[in-house]
XYZ file of C-alpha atoms in Angstrom:
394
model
C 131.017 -60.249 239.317
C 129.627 -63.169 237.296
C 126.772 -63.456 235.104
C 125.109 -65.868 233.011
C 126.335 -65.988 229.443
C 123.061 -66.424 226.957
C 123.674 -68.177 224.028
C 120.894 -67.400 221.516
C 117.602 -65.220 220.485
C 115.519 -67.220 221.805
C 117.011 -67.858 225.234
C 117.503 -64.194 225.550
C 113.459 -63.748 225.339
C 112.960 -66.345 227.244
C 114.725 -64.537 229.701
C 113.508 -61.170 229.310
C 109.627 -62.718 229.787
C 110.984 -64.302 233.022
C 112.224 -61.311 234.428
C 109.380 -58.721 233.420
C 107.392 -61.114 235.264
C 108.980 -60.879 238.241
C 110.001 -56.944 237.931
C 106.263 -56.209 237.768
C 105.216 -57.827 240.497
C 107.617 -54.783 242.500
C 106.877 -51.484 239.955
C 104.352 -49.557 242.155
C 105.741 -50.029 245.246
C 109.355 -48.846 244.294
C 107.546 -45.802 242.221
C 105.754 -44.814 245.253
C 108.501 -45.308 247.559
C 111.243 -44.322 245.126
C 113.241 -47.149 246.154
C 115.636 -47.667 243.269
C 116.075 -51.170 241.338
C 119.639 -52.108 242.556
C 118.885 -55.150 243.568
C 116.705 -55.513 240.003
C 119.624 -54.219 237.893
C 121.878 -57.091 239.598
C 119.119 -59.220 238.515
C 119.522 -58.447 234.782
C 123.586 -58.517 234.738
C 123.212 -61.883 236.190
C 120.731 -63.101 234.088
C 123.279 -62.322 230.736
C 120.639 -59.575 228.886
C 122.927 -56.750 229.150
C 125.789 -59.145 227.059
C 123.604 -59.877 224.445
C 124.380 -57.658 221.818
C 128.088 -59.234 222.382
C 129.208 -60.457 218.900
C 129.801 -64.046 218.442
C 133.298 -63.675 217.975
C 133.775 -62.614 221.094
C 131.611 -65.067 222.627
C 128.497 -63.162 222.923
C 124.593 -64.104 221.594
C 125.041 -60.789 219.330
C 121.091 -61.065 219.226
C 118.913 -59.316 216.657
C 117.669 -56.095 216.367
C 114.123 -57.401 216.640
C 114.991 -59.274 219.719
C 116.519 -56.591 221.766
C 113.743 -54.326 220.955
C 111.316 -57.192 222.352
C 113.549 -57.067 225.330
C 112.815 -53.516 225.901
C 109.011 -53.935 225.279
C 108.403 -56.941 227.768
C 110.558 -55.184 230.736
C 109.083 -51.685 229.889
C 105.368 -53.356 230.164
C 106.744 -54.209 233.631
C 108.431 -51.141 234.633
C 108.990 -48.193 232.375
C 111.479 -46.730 235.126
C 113.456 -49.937 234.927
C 113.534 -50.482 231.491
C 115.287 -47.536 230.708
C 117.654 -47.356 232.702
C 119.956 -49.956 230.643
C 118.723 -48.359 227.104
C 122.187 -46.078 226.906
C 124.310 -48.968 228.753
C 123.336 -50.791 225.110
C 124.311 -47.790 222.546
C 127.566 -47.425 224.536
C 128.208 -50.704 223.438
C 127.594 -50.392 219.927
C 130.138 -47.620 220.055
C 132.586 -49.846 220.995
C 131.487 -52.194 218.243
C 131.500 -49.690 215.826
C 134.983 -47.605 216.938
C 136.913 -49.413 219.872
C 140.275 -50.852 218.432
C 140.581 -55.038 218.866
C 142.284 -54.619 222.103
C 138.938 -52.140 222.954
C 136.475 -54.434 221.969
C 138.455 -57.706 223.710
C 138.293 -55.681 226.879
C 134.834 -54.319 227.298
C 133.252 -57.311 225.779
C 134.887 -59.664 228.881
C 133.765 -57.374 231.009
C 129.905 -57.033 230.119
C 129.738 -61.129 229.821
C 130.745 -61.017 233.200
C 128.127 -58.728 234.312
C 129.462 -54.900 234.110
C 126.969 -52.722 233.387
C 127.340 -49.029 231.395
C 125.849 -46.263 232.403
C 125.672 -43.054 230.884
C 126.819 -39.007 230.739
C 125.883 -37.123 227.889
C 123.708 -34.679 228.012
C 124.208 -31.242 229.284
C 121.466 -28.370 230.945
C 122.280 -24.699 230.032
C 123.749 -25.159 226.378
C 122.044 -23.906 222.945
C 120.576 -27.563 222.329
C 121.015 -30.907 223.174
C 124.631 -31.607 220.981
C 126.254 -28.360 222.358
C 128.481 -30.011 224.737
C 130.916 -28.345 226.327
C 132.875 -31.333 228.513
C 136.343 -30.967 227.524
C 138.838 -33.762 226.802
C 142.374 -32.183 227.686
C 145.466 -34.404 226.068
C 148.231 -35.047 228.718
C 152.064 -35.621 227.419
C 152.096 -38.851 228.355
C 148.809 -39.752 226.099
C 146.037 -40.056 229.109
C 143.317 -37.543 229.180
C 141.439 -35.017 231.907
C 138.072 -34.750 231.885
C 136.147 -32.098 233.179
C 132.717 -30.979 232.722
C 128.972 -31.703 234.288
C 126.308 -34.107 232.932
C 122.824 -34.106 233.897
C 119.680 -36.731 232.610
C 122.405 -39.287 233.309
C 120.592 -42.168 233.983
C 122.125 -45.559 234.689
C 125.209 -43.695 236.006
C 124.615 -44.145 239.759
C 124.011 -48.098 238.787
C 127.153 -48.343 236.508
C 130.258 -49.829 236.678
C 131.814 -47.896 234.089
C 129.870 -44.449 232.820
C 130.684 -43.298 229.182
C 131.247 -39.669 229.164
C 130.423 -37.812 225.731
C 133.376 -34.947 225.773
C 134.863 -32.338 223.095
C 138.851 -32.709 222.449
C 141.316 -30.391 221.429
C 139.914 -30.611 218.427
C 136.183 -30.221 219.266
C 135.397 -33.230 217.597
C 133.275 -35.835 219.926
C 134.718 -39.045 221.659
C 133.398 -41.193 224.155
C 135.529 -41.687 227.111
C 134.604 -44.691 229.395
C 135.301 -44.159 232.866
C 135.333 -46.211 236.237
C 132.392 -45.410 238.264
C 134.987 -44.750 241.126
C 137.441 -42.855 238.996
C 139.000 -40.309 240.796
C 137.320 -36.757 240.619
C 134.310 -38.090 239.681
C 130.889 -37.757 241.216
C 127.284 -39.278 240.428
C 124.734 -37.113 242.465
C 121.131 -38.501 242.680
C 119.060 -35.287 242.414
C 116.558 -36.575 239.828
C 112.951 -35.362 240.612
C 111.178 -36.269 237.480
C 107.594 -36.698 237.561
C 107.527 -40.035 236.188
C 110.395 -42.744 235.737
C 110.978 -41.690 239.250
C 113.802 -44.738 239.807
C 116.025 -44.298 237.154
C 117.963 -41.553 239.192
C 118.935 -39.777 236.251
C 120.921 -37.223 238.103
C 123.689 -35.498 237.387
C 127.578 -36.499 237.126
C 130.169 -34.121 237.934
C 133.713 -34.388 236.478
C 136.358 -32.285 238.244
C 139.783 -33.642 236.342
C 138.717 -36.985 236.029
C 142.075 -38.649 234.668
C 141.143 -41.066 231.790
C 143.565 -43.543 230.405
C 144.435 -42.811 226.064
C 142.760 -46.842 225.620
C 139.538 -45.727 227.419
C 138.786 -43.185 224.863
C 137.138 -43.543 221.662
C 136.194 -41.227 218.634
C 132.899 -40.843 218.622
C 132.979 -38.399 215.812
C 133.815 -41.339 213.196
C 130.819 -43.205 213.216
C 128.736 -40.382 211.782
C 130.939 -39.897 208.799
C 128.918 -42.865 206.990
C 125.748 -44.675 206.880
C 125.289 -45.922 210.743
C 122.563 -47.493 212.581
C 123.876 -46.004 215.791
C 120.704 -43.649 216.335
C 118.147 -46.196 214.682
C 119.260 -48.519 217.301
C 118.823 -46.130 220.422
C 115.660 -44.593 219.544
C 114.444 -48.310 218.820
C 114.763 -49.329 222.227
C 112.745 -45.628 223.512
C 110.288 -46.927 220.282
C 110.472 -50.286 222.271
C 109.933 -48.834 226.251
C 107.271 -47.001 225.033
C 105.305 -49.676 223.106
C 105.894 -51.522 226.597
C 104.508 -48.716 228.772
C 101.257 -48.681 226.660
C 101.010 -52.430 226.726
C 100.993 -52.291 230.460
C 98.557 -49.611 230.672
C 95.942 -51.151 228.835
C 96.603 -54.489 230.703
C 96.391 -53.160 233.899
C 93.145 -50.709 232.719
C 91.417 -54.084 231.645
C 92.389 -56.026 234.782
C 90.991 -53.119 236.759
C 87.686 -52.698 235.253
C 87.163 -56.807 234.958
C 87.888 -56.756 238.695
C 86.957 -53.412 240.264
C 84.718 -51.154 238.051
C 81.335 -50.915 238.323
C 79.104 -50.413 235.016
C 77.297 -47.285 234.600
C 73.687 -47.841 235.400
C 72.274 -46.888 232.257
C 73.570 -49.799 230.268
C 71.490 -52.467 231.705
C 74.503 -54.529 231.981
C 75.341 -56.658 234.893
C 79.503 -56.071 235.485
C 81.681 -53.021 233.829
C 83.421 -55.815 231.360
C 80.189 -56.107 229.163
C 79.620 -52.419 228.801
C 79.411 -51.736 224.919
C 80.715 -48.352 225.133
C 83.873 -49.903 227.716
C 84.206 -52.759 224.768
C 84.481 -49.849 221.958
C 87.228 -47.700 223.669
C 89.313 -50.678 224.951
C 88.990 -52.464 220.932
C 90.099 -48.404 220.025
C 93.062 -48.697 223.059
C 94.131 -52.351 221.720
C 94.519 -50.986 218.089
C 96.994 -47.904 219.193
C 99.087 -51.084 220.689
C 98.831 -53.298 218.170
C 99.970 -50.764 215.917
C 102.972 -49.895 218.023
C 103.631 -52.953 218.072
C 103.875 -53.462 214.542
C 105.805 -50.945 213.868
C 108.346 -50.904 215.925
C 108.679 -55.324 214.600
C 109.102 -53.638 211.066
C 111.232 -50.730 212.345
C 113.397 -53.957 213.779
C 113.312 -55.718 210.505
C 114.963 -52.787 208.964
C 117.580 -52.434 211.473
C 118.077 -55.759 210.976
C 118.201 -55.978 207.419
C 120.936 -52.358 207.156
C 123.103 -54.423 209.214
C 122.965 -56.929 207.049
C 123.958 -54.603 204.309
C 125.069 -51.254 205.334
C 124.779 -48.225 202.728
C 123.439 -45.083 202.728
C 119.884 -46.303 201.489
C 119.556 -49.149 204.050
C 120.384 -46.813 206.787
C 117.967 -44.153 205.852
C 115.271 -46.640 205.629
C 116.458 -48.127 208.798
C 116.324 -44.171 210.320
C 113.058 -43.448 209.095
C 111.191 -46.986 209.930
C 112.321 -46.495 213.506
C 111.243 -42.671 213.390
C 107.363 -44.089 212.246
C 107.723 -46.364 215.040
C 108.702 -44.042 217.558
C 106.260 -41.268 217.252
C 103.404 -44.126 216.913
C 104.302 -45.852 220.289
C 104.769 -42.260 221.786
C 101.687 -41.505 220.933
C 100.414 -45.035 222.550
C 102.200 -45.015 225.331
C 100.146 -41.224 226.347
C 96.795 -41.817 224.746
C 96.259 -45.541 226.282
C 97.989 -44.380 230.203
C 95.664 -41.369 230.085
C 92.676 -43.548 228.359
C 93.008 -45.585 231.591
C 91.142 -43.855 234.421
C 88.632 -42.515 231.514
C 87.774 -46.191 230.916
C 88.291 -47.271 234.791
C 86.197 -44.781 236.693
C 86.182 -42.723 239.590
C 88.210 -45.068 241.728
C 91.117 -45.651 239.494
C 92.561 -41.706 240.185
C 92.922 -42.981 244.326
C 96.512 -41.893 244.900
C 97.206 -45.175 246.742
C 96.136 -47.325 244.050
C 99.243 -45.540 242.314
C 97.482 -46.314 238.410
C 98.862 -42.840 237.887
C 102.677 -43.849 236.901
C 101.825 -45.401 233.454
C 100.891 -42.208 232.592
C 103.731 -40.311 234.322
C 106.566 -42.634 233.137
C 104.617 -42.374 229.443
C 104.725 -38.295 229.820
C 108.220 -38.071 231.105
C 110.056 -40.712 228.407
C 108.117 -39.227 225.352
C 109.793 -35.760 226.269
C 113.312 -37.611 225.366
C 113.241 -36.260 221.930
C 110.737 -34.594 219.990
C 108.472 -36.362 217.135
C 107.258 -33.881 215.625
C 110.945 -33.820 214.128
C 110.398 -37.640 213.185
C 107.948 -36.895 211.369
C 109.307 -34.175 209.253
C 112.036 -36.234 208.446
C 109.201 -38.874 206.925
C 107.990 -35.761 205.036
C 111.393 -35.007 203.816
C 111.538 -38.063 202.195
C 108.688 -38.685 201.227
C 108.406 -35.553 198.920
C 112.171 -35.005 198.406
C 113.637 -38.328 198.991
C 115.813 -36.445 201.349
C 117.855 -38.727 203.278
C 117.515 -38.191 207.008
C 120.591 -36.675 209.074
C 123.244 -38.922 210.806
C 123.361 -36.935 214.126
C 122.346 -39.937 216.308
C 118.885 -38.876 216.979
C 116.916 -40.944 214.502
């Protein structure tokens, strides 16, 4: 494979715009259809986006904070299936930033400028919670490993090239072991029946002794034992899909009722558009995405600014801008997706109009992780000044 290497910020938006344009063109009929975006996915690894967070030493754009999340929102406005599905291939690769060795790094950077795309195998259905993971990591003689275990919500994995695999070693502690998509022993089964984001195929992956070579592992466990922007950064980019859902929500609401709605006949008004009460709930609708959308540009600016300095103050304030902007464009991405038949009429609930999967992909990514815990975490520091947890969820 070959792709596009982007050299800069701004070329990388310019890019992303391009792209979202063309994505959207395709959502509905691949939601109703659930035709999934393989041909869209090569699209992107062409194009050089999934490369950008490369650093520059390695020959990458290493892009900002603020323009990854910016990424996120103009190809989740598009398609809030297809935006997600690269959100993990991009915290896999800060993990290799963060703990791969140089030999690591020199090796999985070449391969995502030339295209290779990460997918994703980390959580697990049946434990106590979300981080009790029971894949196991067994050490051969020789120094290779065996993985076994069974993932589900794995999104990205039936697109990948190589899926990361979140695993428990001989000494429980977490590592990350990145494995060929057709490794031996290994299975990606595309049994996802979500309501919404219904072509991300975020199935399950089964590993039955999955050898792993000792260089393709990676101690996850480290890069909580300091101040890290690993969660900030993932749960920007949901902050950033989400913002983009409710963008495309209200533009499609207002592009239906300019072109399709009727006014009610008691407002004396001549087309739907100059309704008062339609003007006061879309100027209400535009403010819950405006502030999303500022938010999650300051939640970037603080991401930005930790890695810039990294301590344990810059990386709570990092954690806790991105938790404001996630529950905010959560709560966006619902009210304005729902708002849209209320403001649209009768006509706009006609299954074959499909309107319906702003609100489904909206219902099904804000279940990824809970808010209300985002915002008791703001609480906690706002009275205590207690410093939010490292765990990789905020």
């Amino acid at each position: 494979m070959s792709a596009h290497v982007i050299s800069d910020d701004a070329e990388a938006l310019a890019v992303a715009a391009s792209l979202a344009e063309e994505f959207r063109a395709g959502a509905s009929a691949r939601d109703t259809e659930r035709r999934l975006p393989r041909a869209e996915l090569e699209r992107l690894s062409e194009s050089g986006l999934l490369a950008v967070t490369v650093p520059a030493d390695h020959g990458g754009a290493d892009v900002s904070a603020g323009t990854l999340a910016e990424i996120f929102r103009l190809l989740g406005s598009a398609d809030g299936s297809l935006a997600q599905i690269p959100q993990s291939h991009f915290a896999y690769v800060n993990v290799i930033r963060r703990q791969g060795t140089p030999e690591q790094r020199k090796f999985f950077f070449a391969e995502l400028l030339a295209g290779r795309r990460f997918g994703n195998a980390q959580s697990e259905a049946g434990g106590k919670h979300v981080q009790d993971i029971r894949t196991r990591l067994e050490p051969r003689p020789d120094g290779s490993y065996v993985l076994t275990g069974v993932k589900h919500y794995s999104t990205g994995a039936l697109f990948a090239d190589w899926i990361p695999v979140s695993a428990r070693a001989e000494d429980d502690r977490l590592h990350v072991a990145y494995v060929p998509a057709d490794a031996p022993g290994l299975a990606v089964i595309d049994d996802w029946d979500g309501l919404g984001q219904r072509t991300t195929a975020s199935g399950t992956v089964r590993l039955d002794g999955v050898p792993v070579p000792g260089d393709r592992v990676l101690p996850h466990h480290l890069t909580f034992e300091g101040p890290q922007l690993h969660g900030a950064i993932a749960q920007l980019l949901h902050s950033a899909i989400d913002a983009g859902i409710a963008a495309g929500a209200l533009a499609e609401a207002a592009e239906f009722v300019r072109t399709k709605s009727r006014p009610w006949f008691e407002s004396g008004v001549e087309t739907a558009a100059e309704d008062p009460l339609l003007i006061q709930r879309f100027g209400e609708l535009a403010l819950e995405v405006r502030a999303a959308e500022a938010l999650l540009r300051e939640a970037a600016r603080s991401v930005d600014a930790a890695r810039a300095d990294l301590t344990d103050d810059t990386a709570a304030e990092a954690s806790l801008a991105v938790a404001a902007a996630k529950v905010r464009a959560a709560r966006a991405a619902v009210e304005v997706s729902s708002a849209l038949f209320e403001v649209s009429g009768t006509r706009s609930a006609l299954h074959s109009l499909n309107l319906h999967r702003h609100w489904r992909d909206a219902r099904t990514h804000t279940l990824h992780d809970p808010t209300r815990w985002k915002i008791q975490h703001l609480g906690r520091f706002v009275l205590n000044g207690t410093r939010p947890p490292r765990h990789g969820l905020l």
